[in-house]
Tab-separated table of C-alpha atoms and ligand atoms in Angstrom:
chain	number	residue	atom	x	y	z
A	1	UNK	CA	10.705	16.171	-0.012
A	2	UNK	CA	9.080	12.842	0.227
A	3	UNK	CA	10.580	9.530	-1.537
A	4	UNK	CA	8.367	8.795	-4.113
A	5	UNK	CA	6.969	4.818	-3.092
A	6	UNK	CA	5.653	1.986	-5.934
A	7	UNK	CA	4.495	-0.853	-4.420
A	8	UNK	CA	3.756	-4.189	-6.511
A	9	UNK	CA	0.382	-6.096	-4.976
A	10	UNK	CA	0.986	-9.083	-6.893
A	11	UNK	CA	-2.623	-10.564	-4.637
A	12	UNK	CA	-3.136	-14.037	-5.051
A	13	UNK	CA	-0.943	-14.919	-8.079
A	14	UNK	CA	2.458	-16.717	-8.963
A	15	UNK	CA	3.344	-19.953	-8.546
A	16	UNK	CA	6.930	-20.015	-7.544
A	17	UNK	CA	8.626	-20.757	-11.024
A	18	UNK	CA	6.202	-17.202	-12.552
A	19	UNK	CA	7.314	-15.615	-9.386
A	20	UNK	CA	11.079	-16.221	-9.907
A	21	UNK	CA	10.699	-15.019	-13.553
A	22	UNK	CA	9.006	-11.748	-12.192
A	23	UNK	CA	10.876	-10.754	-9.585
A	24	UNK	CA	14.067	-11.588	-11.926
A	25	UNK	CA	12.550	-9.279	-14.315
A	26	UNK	CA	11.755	-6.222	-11.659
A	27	UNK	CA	16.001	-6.761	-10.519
A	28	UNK	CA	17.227	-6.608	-14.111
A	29	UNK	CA	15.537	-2.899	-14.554
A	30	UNK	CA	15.355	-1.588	-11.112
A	31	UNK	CA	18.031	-3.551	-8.809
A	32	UNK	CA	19.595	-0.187	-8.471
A	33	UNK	CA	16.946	2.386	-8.459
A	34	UNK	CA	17.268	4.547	-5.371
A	35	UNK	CA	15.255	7.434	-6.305
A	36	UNK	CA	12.081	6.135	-6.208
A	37	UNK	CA	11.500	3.409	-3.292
A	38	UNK	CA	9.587	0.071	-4.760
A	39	UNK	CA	8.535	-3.054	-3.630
A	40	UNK	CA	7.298	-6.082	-4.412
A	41	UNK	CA	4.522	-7.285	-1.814
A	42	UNK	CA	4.148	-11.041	-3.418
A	43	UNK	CA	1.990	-14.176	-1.768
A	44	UNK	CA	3.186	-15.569	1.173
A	45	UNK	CA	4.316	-18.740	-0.074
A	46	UNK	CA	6.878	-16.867	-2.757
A	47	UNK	CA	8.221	-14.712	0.193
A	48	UNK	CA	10.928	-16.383	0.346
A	49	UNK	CA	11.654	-16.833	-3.174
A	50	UNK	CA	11.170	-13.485	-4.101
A	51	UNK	CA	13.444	-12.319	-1.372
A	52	UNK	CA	16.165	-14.183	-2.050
A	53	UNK	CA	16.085	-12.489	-5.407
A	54	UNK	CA	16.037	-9.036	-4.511
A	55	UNK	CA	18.162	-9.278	-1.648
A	56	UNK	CA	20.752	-6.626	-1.684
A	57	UNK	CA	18.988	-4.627	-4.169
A	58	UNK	CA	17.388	-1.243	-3.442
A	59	UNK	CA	13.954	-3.409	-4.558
A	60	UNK	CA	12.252	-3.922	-0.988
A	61	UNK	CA	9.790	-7.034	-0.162
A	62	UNK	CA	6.445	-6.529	1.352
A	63	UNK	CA	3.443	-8.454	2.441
A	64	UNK	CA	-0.123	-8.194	2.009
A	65	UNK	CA	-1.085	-8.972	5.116
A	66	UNK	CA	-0.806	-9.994	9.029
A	67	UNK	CA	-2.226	-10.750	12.135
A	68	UNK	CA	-2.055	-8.527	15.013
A	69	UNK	CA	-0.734	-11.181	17.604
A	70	UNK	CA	3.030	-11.973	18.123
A	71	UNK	CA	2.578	-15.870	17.844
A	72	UNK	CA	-0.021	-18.621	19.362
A	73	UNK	CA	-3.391	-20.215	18.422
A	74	UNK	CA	-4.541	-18.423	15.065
A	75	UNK	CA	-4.589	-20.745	12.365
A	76	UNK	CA	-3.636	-19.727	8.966
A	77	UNK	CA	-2.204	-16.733	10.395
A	78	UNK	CA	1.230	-15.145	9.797
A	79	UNK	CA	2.805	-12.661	12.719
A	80	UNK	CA	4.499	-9.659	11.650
A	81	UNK	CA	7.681	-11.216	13.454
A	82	UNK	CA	7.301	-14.054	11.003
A	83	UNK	CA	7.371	-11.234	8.234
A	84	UNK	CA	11.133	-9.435	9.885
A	85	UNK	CA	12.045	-12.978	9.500
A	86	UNK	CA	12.049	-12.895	5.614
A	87	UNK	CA	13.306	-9.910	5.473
A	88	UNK	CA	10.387	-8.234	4.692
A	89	UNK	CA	10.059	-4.049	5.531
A	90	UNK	CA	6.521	-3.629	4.426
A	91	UNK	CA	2.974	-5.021	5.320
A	92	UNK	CA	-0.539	-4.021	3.060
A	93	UNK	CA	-2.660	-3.733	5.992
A	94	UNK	CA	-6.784	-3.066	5.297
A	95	UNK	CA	-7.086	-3.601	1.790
A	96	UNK	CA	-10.191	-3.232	0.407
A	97	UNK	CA	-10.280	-7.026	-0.884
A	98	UNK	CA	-9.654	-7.878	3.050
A	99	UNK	CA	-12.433	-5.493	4.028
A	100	UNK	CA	-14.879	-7.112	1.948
A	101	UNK	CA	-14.082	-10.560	1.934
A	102	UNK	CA	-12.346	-11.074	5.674
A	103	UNK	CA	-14.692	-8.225	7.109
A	104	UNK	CA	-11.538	-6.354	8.320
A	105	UNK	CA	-12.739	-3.350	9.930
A	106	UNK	CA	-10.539	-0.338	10.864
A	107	UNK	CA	-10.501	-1.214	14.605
A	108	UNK	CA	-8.389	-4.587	13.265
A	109	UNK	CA	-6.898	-2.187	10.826
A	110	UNK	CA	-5.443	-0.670	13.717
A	111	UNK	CA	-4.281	-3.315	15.968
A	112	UNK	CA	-2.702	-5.000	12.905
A	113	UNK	CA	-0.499	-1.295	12.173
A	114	UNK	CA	0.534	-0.990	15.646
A	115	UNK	CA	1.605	-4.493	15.772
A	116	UNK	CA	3.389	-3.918	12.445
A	117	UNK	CA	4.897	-0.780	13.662
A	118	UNK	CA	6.231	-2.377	16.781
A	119	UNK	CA	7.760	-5.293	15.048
A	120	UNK	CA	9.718	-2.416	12.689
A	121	UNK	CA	7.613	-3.305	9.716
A	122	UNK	CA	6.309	0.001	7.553
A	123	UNK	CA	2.293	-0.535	7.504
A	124	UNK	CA	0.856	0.318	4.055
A	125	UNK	CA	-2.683	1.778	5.265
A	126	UNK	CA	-5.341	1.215	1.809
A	127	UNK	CA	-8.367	3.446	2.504
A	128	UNK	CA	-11.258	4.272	-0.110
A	129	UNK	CA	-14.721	4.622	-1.069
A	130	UNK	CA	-16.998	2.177	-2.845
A	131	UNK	CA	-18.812	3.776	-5.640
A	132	UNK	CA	-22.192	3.741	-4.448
A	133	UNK	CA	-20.295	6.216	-1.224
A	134	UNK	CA	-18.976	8.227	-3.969
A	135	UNK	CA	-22.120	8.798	-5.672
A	136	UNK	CA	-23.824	9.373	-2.288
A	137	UNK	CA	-21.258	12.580	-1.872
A	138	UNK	CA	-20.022	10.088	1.194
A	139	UNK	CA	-16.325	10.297	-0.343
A	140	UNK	CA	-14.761	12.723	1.897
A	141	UNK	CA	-16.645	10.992	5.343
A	142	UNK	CA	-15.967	7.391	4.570
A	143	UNK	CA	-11.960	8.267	4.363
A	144	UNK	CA	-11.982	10.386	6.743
A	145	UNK	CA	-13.387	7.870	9.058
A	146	UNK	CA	-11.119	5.469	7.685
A	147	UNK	CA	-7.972	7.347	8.180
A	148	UNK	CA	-8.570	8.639	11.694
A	149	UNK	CA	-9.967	4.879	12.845
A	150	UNK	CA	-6.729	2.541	11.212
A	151	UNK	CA	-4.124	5.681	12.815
A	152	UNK	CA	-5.785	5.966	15.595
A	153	UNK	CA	-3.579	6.049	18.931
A	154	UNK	CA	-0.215	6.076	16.878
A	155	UNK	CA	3.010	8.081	18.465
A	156	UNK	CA	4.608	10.806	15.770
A	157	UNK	CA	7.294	7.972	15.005
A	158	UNK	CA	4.866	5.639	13.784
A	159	UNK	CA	2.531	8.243	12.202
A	160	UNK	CA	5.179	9.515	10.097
A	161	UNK	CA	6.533	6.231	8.352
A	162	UNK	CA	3.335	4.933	7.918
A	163	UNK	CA	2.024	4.926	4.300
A	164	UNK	CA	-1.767	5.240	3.187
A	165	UNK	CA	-3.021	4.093	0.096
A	166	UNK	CA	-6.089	5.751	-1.515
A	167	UNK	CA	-7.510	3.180	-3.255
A	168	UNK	CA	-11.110	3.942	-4.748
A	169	UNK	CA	-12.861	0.434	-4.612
A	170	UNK	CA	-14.570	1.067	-7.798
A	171	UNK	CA	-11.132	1.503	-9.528
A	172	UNK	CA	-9.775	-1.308	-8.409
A	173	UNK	CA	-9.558	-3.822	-11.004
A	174	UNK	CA	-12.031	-2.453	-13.194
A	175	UNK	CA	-9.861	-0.681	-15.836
A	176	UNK	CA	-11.773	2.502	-14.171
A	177	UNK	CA	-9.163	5.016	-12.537
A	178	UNK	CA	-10.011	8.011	-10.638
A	179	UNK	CA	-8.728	11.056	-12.683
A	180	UNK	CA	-5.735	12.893	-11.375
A	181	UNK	CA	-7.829	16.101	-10.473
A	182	UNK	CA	-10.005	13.337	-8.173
A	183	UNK	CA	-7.582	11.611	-6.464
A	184	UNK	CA	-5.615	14.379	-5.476
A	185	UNK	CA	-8.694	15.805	-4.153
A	186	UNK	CA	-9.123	12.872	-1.545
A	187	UNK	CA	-4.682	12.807	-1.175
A	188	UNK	CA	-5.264	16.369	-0.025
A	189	UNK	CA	-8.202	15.600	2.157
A	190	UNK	CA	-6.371	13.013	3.920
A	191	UNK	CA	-3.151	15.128	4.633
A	192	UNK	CA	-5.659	17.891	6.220
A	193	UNK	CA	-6.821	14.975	8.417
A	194	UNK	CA	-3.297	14.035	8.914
A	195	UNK	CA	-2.604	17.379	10.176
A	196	UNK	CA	-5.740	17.113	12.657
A	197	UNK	CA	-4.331	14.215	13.844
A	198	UNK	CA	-0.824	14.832	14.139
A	199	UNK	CA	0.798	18.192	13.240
A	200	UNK	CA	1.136	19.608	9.655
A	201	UNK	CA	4.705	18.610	9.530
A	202	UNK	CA	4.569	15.030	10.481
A	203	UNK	CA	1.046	15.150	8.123
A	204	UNK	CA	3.338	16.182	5.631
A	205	UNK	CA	6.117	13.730	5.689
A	206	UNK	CA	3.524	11.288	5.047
A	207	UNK	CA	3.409	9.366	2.265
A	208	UNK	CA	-0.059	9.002	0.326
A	209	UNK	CA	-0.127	6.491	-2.520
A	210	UNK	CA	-2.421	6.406	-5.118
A	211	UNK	CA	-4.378	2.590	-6.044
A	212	UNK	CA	-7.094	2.044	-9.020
A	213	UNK	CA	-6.006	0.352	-12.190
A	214	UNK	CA	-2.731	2.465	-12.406
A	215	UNK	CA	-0.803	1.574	-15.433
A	216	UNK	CA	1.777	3.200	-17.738
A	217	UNK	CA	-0.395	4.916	-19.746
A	218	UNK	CA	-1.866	7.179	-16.602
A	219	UNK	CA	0.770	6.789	-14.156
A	220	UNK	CA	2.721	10.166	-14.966
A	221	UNK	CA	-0.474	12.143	-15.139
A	222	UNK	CA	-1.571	10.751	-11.863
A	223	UNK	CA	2.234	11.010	-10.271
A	224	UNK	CA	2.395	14.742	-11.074
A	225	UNK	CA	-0.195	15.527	-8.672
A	226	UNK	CA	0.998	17.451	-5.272
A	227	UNK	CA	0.071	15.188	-2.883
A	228	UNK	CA	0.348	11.898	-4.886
A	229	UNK	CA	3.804	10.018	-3.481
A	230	UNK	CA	3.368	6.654	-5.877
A	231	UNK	CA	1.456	4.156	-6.238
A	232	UNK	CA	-0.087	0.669	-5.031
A	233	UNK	CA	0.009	-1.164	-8.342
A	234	UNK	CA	-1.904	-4.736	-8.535
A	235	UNK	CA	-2.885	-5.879	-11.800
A	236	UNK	CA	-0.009	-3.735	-13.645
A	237	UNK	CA	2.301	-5.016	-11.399
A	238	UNK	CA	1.938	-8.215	-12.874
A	239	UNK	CA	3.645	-7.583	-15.921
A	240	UNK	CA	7.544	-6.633	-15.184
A	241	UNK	CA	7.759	-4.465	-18.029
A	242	UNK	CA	4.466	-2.436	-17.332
A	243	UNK	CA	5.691	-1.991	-13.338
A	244	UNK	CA	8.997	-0.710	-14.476
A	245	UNK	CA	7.421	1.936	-16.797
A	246	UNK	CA	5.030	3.073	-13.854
A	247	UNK	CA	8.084	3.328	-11.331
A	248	UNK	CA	10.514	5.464	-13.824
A	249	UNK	CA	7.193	7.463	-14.376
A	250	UNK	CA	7.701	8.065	-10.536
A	251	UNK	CA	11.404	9.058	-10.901
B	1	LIG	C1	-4.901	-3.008	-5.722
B	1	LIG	O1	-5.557	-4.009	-5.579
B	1	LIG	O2	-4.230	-2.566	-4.785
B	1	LIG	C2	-4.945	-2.338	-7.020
B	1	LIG	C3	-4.648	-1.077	-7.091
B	1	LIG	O3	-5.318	-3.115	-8.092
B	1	LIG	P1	-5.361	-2.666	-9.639
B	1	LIG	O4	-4.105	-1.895	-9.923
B	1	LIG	O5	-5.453	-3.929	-10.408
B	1	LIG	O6	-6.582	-1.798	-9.790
């Protein structure tokens, strides 16, 4: 059975005093929440902050990003040691944001999970297709691509922490959210590439969130799905009360 796994991508947002009153808000309602695994993946500059909140809760911090590199001449960067430091266990590596606007391709994808992997971090793999792909029937070869580029080279260890996230681009942030029957779809193609690349029982101990305007109102219909294990919430996750609702629609 695989843990069910809600992660908060809170982006570029909170100043430390909102971030405090979020993260306060997440503890009240899920401090002790084991069956479903969340985490808050909050700016770098509110690592701390938020940390120190949650610490000794079952609520787990998480970045959005890293560079591949242990330490040295990269300015602006942040290492994934850097991240143990603050205690965080989770990194959003290749979002779709990063892809367009940092030109992350998978091959940096995939330096940036091994590096996360070796430094003991979990790597939170976002993979999708923008909608001019989907319309183009290209859905099923631009993941596919995606998947076996950014996990490419992993040992069965690594492969089976690591967490994807099938994020649609054109249902992130629009409001627009793949419908349960779709997603799962693409969940079930990427387990079936899992397999290929691993063996069907590390490809199914592998946990495949779903990403695309998930909120309250869709989150049960979406988390009901066979090969949906949570969620990568960003705008939703926002709000405390509207994250809690999509995490106890988890579990
Ligand atoms: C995201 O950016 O990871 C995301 C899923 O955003 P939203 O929930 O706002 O669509």
């Amino acid at each position: 059975m695989r843990k069910k796994i809600v992660a908060g991508n809170w982006k570029m947002n909170k100043l430390v005093g909102e971030a405090t009153e979020l993260a306060t808000a997440v503890k009240r309602s899920l401090a002790d929440k084991t069956d479903v695994e969340v985490v808050l993946c909050p700016p770098f500059t509110v690592l701390k902050t938020v940390g120190d909140i949650i610490a000794n809760t079952q609520v787990k911090l998480g970045a959005q990003n890293m560079h591949w590199e242990k330490e040295g001449a990269f300015t602006g960067e942040v290492s994934a040691g850097m991240l143990r430091d603050l205690f965080c266990h989770y990194v959003i590596l290749g979002h779709s944001e990063r892809r367009q606007f940092c030109h992350e391709t998978d091959a940096v994808v995939n330096r940036k999970v091994k590096a996360a992997l070796t430094a003991n971090l979990t790597p939170i793999v976002c993979v999708g297709e923008l909608l001019e792909q989907r319309e183009a029937n290209q859905t099923e070869e631009v993941v596919t691509n995606q998947v076996l580029k950014s996990l490419a080279g992993l040992d069965e260890t690594g492969f089976r922490r690591t967490v994807i996230a099938y994020e649609p681009v054109w249902a992130i942030g629009t409001g627009r959210t793949a419908s349960p029957a779709q997603a799962q779809e693409v969940h079930a193609l990427i387990r079936r590439v899992l397999a290929k690349m691993s063996n069907p029982g590390a490809a199914q101990a592998v946990r495949i969130q779903y990403g695309g305007s998930m909120k309250p109102s869709n989150a049960k219909e979406l988390l009901s799905q066979p090969d949906i294990d949570g969620g990568l919430i960003g705008g939703a996750a926002l709000d405390a009360a509207a994250f809690v609702e999509i995490v106890n629609a988890a579990g």
